[in-house]
Coordinates of C-alpha atoms and ligand atoms in Angstrom, one line a residue:
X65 CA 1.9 4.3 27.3
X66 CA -0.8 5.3 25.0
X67 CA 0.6 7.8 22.7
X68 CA -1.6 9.8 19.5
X69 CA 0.3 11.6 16.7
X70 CA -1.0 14.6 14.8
X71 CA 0.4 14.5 11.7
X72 CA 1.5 11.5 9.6
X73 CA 4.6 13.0 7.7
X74 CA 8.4 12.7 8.0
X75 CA 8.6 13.4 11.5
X76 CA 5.2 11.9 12.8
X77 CA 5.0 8.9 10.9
X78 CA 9.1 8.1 12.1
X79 CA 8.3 9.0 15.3
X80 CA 5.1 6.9 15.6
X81 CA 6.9 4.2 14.5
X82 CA 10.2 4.5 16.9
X83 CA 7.6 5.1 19.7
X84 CA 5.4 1.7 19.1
X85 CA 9.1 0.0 18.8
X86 CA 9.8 1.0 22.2
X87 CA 6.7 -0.4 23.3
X88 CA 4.0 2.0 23.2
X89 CA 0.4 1.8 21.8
X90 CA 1.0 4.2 19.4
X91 CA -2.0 5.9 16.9
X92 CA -1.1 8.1 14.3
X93 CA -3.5 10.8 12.9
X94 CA -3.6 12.7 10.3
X95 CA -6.1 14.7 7.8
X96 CA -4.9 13.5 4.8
X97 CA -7.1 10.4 3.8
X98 CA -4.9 9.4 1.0
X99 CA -2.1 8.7 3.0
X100 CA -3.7 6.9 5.6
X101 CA -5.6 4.4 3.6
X102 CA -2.0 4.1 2.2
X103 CA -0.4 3.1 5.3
X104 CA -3.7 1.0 6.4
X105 CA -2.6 -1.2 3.4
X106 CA 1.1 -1.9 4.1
X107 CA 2.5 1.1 2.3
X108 CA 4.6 4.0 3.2
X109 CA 4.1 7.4 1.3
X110 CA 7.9 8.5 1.7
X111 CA 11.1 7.3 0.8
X112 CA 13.0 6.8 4.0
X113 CA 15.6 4.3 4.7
X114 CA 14.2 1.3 6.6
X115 CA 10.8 2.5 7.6
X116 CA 8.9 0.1 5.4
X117 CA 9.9 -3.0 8.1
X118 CA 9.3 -0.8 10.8
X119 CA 6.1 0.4 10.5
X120 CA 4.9 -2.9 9.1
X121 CA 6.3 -4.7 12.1
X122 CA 4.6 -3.2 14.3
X123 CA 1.4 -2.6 12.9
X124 CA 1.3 -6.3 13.0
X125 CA 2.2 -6.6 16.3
X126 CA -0.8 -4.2 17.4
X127 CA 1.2 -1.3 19.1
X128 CA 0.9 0.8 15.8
X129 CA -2.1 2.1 13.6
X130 CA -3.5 5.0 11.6
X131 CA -6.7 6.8 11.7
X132 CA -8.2 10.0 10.0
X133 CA -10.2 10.1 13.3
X134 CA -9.2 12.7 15.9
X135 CA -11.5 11.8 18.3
X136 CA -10.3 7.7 18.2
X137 CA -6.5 8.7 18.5
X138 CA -6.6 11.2 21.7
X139 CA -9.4 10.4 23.4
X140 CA -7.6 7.7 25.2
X141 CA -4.4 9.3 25.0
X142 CA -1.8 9.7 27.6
X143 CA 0.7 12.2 25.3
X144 CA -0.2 13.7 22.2
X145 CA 2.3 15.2 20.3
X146 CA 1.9 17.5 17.8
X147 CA 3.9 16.8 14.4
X148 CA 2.3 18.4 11.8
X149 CA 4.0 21.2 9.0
X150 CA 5.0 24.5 10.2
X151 CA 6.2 26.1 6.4
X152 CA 7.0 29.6 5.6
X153 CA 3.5 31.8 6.1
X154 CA 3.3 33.8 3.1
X155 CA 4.1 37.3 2.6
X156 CA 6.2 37.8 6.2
X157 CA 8.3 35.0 6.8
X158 CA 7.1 33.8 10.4
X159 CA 6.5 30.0 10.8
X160 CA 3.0 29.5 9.6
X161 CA 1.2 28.2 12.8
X162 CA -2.0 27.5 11.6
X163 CA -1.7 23.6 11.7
X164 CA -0.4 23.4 14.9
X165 CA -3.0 25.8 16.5
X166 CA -6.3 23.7 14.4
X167 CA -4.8 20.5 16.1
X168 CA -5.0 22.1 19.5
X169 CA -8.3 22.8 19.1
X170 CA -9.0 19.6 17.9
X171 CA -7.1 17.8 20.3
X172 CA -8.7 19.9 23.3
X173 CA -12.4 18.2 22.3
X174 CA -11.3 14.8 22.3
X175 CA -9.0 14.5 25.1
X176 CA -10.3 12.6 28.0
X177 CA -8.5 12.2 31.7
X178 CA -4.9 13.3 32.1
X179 CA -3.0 14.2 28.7
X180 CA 0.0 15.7 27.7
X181 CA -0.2 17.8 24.7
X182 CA 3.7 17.7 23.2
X183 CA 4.5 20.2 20.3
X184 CA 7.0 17.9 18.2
X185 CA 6.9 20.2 15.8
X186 CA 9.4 23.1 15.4
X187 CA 7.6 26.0 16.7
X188 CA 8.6 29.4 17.5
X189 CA 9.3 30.8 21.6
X190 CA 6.5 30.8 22.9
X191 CA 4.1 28.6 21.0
X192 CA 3.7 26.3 24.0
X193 CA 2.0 29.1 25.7
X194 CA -0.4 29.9 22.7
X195 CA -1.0 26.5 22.5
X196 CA -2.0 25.7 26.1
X197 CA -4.0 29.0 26.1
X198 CA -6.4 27.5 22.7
X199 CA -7.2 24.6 25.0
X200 CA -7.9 25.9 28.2
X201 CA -10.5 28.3 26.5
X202 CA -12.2 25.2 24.4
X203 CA -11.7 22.7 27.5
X204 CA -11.7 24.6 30.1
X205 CA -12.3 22.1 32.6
X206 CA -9.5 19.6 31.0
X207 CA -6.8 18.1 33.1
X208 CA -3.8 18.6 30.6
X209 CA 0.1 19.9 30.5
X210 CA 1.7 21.2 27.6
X211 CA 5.3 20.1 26.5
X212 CA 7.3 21.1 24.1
X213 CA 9.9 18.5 22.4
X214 CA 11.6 19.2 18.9
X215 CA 12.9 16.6 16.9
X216 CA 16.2 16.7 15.8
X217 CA 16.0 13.8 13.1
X218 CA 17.6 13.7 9.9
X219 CA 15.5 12.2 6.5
X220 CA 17.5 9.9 4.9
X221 CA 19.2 8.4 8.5
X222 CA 15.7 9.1 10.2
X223 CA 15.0 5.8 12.1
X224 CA 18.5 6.2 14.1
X225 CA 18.3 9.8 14.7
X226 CA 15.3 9.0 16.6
X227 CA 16.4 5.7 17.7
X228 CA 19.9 6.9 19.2
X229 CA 20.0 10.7 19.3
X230 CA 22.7 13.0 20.3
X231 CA 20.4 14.4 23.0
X232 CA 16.8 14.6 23.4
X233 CA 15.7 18.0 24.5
X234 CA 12.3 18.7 27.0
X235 CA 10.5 21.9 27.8
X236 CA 8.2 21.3 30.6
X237 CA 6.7 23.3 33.3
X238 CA 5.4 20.7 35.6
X239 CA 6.3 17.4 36.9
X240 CA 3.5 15.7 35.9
X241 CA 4.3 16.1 32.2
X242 CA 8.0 15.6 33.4
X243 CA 7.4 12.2 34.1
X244 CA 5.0 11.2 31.5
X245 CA 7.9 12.5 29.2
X246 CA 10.3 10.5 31.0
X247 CA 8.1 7.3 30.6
X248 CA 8.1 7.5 26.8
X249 CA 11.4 8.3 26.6
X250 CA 12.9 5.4 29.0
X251 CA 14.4 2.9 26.8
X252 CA 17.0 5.9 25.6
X253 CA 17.5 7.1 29.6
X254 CA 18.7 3.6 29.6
X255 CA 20.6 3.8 26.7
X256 CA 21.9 6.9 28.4
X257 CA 21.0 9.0 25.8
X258 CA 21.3 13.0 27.6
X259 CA 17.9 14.1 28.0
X260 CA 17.9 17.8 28.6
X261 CA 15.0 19.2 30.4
X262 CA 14.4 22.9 30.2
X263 CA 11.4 25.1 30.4
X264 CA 9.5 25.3 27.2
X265 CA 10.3 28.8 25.3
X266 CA 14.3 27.5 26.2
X267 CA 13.2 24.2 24.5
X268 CA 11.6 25.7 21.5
X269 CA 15.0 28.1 20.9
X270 CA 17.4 25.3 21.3
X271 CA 15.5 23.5 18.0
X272 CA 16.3 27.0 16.0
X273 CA 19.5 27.6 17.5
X274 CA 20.9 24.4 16.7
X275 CA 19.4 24.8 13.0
X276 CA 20.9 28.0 12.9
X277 CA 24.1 27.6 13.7
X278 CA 24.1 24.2 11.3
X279 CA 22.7 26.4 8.5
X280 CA 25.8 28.6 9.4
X281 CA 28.2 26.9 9.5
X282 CA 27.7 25.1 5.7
X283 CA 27.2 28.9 5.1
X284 CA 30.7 29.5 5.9
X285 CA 32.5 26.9 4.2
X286 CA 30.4 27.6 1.2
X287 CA 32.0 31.3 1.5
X288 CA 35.5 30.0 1.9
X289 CA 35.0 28.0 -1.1
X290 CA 34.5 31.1 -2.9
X291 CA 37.8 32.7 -1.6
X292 CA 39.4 29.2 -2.6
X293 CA 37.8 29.6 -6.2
X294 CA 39.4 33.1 -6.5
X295 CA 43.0 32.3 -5.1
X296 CA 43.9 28.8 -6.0
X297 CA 43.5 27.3 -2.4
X298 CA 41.3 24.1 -2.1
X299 CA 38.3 23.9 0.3
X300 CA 38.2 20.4 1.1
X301 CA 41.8 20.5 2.5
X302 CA 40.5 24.0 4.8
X303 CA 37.6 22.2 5.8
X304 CA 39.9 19.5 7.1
X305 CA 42.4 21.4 8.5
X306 CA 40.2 23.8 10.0
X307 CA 37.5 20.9 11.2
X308 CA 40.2 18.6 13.3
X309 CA 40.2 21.1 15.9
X310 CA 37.6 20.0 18.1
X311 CA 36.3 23.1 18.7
X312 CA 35.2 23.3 15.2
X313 CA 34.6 19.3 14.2
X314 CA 34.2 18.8 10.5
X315 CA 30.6 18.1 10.4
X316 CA 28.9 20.5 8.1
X317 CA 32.1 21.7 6.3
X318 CA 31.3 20.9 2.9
X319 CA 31.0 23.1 0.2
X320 CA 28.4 22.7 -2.0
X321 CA 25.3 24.5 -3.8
X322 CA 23.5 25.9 -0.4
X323 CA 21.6 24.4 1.8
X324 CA 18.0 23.1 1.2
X325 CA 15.3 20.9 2.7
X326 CA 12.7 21.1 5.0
X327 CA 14.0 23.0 7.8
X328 CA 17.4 24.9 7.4
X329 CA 15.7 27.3 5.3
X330 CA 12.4 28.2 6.7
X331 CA 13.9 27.8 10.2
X332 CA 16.8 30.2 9.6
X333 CA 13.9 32.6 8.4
X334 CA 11.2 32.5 11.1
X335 CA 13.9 32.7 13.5
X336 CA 15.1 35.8 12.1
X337 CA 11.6 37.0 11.8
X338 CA 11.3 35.6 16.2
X339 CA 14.4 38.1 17.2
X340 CA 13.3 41.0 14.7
X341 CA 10.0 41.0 16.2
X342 CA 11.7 40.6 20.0
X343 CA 14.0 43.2 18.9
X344 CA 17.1 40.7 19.4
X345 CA 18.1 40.8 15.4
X346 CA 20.3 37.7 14.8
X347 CA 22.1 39.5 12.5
X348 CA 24.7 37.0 11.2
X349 CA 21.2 34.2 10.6
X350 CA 19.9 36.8 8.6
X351 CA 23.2 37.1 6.4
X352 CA 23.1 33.3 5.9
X353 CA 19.6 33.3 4.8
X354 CA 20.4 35.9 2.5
X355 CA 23.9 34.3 1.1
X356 CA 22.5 31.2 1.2
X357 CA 19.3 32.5 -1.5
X358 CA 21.3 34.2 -3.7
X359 CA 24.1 30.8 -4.3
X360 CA 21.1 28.6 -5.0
X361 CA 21.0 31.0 -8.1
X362 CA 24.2 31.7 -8.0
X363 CA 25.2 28.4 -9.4
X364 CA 23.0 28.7 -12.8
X365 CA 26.3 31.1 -13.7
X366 CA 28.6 28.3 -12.2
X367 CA 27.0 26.3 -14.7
X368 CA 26.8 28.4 -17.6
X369 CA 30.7 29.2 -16.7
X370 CA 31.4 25.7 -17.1
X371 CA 29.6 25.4 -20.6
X372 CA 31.8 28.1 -22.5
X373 CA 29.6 31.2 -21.2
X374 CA 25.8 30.1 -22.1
X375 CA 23.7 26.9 -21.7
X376 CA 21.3 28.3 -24.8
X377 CA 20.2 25.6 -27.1
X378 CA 22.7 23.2 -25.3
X379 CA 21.0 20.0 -23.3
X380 CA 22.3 19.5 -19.7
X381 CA 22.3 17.0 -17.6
X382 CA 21.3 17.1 -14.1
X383 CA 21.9 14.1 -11.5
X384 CA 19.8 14.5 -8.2
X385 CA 16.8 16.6 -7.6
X386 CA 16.1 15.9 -3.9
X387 CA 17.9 18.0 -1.3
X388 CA 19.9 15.5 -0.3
X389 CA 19.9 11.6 -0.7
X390 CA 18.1 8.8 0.8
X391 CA 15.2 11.0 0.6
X392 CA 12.3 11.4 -1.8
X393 CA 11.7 15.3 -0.3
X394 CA 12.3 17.7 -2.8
X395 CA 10.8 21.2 -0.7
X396 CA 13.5 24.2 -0.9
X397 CA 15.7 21.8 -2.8
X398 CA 18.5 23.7 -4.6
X399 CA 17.4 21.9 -7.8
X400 CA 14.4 23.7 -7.5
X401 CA 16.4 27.1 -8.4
X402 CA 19.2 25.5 -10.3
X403 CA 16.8 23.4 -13.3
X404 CA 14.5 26.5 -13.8
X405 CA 17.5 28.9 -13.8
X406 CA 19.1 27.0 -16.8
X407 CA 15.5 26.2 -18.5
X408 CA 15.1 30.5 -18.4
X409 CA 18.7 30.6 -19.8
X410 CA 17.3 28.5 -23.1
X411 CA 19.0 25.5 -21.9
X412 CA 17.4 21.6 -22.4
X413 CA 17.4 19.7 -19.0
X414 CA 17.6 16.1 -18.6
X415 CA 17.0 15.0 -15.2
X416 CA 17.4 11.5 -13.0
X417 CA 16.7 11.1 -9.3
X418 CA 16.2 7.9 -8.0
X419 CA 13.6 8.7 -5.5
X420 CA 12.4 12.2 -6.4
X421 CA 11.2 12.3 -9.6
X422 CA 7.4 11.9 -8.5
X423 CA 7.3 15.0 -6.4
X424 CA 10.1 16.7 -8.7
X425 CA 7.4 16.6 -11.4
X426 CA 4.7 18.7 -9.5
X427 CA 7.8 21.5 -8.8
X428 CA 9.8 21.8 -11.5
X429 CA 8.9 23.0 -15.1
X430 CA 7.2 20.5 -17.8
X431 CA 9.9 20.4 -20.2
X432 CA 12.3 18.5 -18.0
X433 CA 12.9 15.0 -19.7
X434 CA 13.3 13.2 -16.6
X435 CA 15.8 9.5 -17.2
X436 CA 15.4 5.9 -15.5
X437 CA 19.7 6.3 -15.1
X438 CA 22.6 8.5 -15.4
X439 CA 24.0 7.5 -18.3
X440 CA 20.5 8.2 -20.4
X441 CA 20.6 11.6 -18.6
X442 CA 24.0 12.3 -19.9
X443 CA 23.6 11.3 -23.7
X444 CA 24.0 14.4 -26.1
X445 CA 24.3 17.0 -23.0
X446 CA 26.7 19.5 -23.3
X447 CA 27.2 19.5 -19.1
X448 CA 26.4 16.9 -16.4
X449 CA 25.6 18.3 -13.7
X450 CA 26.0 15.9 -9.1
X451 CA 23.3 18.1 -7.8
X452 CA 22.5 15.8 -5.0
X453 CA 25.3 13.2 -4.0
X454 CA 23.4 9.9 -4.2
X455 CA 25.9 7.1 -3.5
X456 CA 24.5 5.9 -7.0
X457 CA 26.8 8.9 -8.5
X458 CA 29.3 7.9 -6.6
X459 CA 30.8 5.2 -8.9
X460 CA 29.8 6.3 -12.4
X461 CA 31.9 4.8 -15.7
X462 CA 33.6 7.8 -16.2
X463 CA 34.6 6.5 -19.7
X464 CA 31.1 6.3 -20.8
X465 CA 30.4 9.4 -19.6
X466 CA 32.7 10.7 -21.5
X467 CA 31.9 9.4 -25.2
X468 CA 28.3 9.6 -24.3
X469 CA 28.2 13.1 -23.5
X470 CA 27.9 16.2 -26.5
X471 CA 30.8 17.9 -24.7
X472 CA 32.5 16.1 -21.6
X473 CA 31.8 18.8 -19.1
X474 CA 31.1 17.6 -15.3
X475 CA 29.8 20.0 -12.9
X476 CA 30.5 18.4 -9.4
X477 CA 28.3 21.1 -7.1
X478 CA 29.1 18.4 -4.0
X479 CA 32.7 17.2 -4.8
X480 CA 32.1 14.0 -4.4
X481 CA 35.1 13.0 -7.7
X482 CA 38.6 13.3 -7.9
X483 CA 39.4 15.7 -10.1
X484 CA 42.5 13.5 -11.4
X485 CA 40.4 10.9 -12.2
X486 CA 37.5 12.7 -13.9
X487 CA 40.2 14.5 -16.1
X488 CA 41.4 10.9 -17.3
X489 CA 38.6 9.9 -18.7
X490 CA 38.7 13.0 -20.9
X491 CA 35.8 15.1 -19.2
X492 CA 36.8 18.4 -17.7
X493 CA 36.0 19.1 -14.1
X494 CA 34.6 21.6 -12.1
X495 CA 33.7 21.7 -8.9
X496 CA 33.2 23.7 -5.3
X497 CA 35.8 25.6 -4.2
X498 CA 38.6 23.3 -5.5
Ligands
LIG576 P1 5.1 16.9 6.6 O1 4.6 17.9 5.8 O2 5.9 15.7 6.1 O3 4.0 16.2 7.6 C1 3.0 17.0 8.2 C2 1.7 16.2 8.2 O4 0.7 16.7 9.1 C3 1.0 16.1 6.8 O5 0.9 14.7 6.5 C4 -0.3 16.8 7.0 O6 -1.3 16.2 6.2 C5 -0.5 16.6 8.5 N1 -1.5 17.5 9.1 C6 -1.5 18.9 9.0 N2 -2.5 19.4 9.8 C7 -3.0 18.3 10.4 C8 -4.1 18.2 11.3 N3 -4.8 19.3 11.8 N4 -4.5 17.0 11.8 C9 -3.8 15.9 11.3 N5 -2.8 16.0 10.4 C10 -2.4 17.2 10.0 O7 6.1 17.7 7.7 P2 7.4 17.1 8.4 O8 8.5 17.2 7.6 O9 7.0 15.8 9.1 O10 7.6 18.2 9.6 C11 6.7 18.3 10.7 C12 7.3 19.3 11.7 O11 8.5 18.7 12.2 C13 7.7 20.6 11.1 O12 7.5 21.6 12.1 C14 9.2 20.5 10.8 O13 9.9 21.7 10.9 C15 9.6 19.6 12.0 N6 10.8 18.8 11.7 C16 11.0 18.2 10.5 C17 12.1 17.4 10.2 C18 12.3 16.8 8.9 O14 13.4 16.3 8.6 N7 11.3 16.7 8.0 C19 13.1 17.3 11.2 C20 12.9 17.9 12.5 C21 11.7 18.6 12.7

């Protein structure tokens, strides 16, 4: 099949890629020049696991290439899914629909024959409609179906998500576009991947819902790890004992310093924004959203806590920007409250990531000295500080650490050491609900 992506990003650019790897003629568009002249040359503009080989492979082997041209990608086009950003729109919360509606348009004037227009993007109920209504008044002749299919990959582990998902979910409202969607999809109906085909306002819910209740349920252990903080109980050993009962599972049970990233925390909000105006409140979403804000900050005081009561004129150390590793994106990142909350508080801050420093340098304040490695991070800080678990942490020479630092403080905001074993080496530990 003959596929055109909008939008050359995380999601479009992986998706582009799986697609030509199972076969299909796949063009990706998108409107930033930059990045396609990039990827015209061999070179991919995000970190992501893997997708170096891939898109290189099979832009050799012809079934994958990149255009700023709209007209070049669709006209030819059996499916065109839609894959471009859907952030927070200012000032009310909703998802900010304004790229997917100008690629409608766009798309609706370069179509030719037959095409299925497929929002990839995670849109709100009823978007399909809105879409499918901008093309039928600029193409009002066109032969065309609408279809809605959210992505469920993950960055960092991006390639496989798409490659063997859980489930892949379909909103259609014809069998046409059923069967085109089928067609693209084939080499995971062998696999025997579930596909679940819906109608499309069910398929755009079952994308929020499912962030929803993810964003939830971190919510809740984070909660619990309070309680554990306050009474002596450990978190790690609830979130195991609670997360063996199947009816739970322990995926998404570890405490840590709120969620971030691209989607947990602008999807928990437009959804709440979706039901308010549909006067169906999601009341408990809106209680994550707002727990979930306030321990971003929240752990500026953890910090501070752990230095003797005040970070002012002290240097601290700060391993991990990105929201969570394996990936160079750094939007809603907890980092992003934690390194100005201590930089306010008249703390120093040293910082190493080692894939988000680029884009960490257009969101976080100047000062930041940002390191080539942990150890330079830690020299002369009065705290170090896992904000992001990178296996790289995973390991460190606790010994070092520990003469290298001003005062041997570790702040572990994703448990990922033994508190034993930090304590050995002479630093103190503290860390989430343990
Ligand atoms: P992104 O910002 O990385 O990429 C979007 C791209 O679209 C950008 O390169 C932008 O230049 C391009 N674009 C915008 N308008 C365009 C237009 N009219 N024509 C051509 N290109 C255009 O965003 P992303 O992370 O890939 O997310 C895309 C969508 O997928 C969002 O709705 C997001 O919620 C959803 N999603 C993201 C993830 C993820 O992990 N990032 C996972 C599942 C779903």
């Amino acid at each position: 099949m003959r596929v055109a992506m909008i939008g050359s990003g995380y999601v479009g650019l992986v998706s582009g890629a799986c697609f030509a790897d199972f076969g299909h003629t796949v063009i990706c568009v998108d409107k930033n020049a930059e990045k396609i002249d990039a990827l015209n040359k061999g070179e991919i503009p995000i970190y992501e696991p893997g997708l170096d080989v891939l898109v290189n492979g099979n832009r050799f082997a012809g079934r994958l290439s990149f255009t700023t041209d709209f007209t070049e990608a669709v006209k030819d086009a059996d499916a065109v899914f839609i894959a471009v950003g859907t952030p927070t729109r200012r000032g009310d919360g909703h998802a900010d629909l304004s790229y997917v509606y100008a690629a409608a348009e766009e798309i609706a004037h370069a179509m030719t024959g037959y095409t299925v227009i497929v929002t990839k993007s995670t849109v709100p109920v009823g978007t399909a409609d809105e879409v499918e209504a901008i093309i039928r008044k600029a193409a009002p002749e066109g032969d065309f179906s609408v279809a809605s299919n959210p992505e469920f990959l993950r960055e960092g582990a991006a390639i496989d998500d798409f490659k063997r998902p859980d489930r892949v979910v379909v909103g259609v409202e014809d069998d046409r576009a059923k069967e085109v969607l089928r067609a693209l999809y084939r080499p995971l109906f062998l696999n025997e991947t579930p596909i679940v085909f819906t109608n499309r306002r069910t398929s755009e819910l079952i994308k929020y819902a499912a962030n929803a209740f993810l964003a939830t349920k971190i919510t809740f252990i984070n909660e619990m790890a309070d309680i554990c903080e306050k009474t002596g109980a450990n978190v790690q050993d609830v979130a195991r004992g609670i997360g063996l009962d199947r009816r739970i599972g322990s995926k998404f049970l570890h405490a840590g310093p709120g969620y971030g990233g691209s989607c947990f925390p602008k999807d928990t909000l437009a959804l709440v924004r979706t039901a308010q105006q549909f006067q169906a409140p999601t009341r408990i979403v809106e209680a994550v959203v707002e727990v979930n804000a306030e321990r971003k900050k929240n752990m500026v005081d953890k910090i501070e806590n752990a230095c003797g009561g005040s970070v002012k004129g002290k240097t601290i150390g700060i391993l991990g920007l990105t929201f969570k590793p394996e990936t160079d994106d750094m939007r809603d990142a907890p980092s992003l409250d934690i390194v100005p909350g201590l930089i306010e508080r008249g703390a120093t801050v040293k910082a190493h990531d080692p894939q988000g420093v680029k884009e960490a340098k257009h969101l976080l304040p100047d000062s930041v000295v940002y390191c080539d490695n942990p150890y330079d991070t830690a020299k002369d800080a009065s705290a170090i500080v896992i904000v992001t678990e990178w296996n790289e942490y995973r390991a460190l020479d606790l010994d070092r650490l520990a003469r290298d630092t001003k005062d041997p403080i570790m702040v572990d905001l994703r448990n990922i050491y033994d508190v034993r074993e930090v304590e050995k080496a002479g630093l103190s530990y503290v860390g989430v609900g343990r």
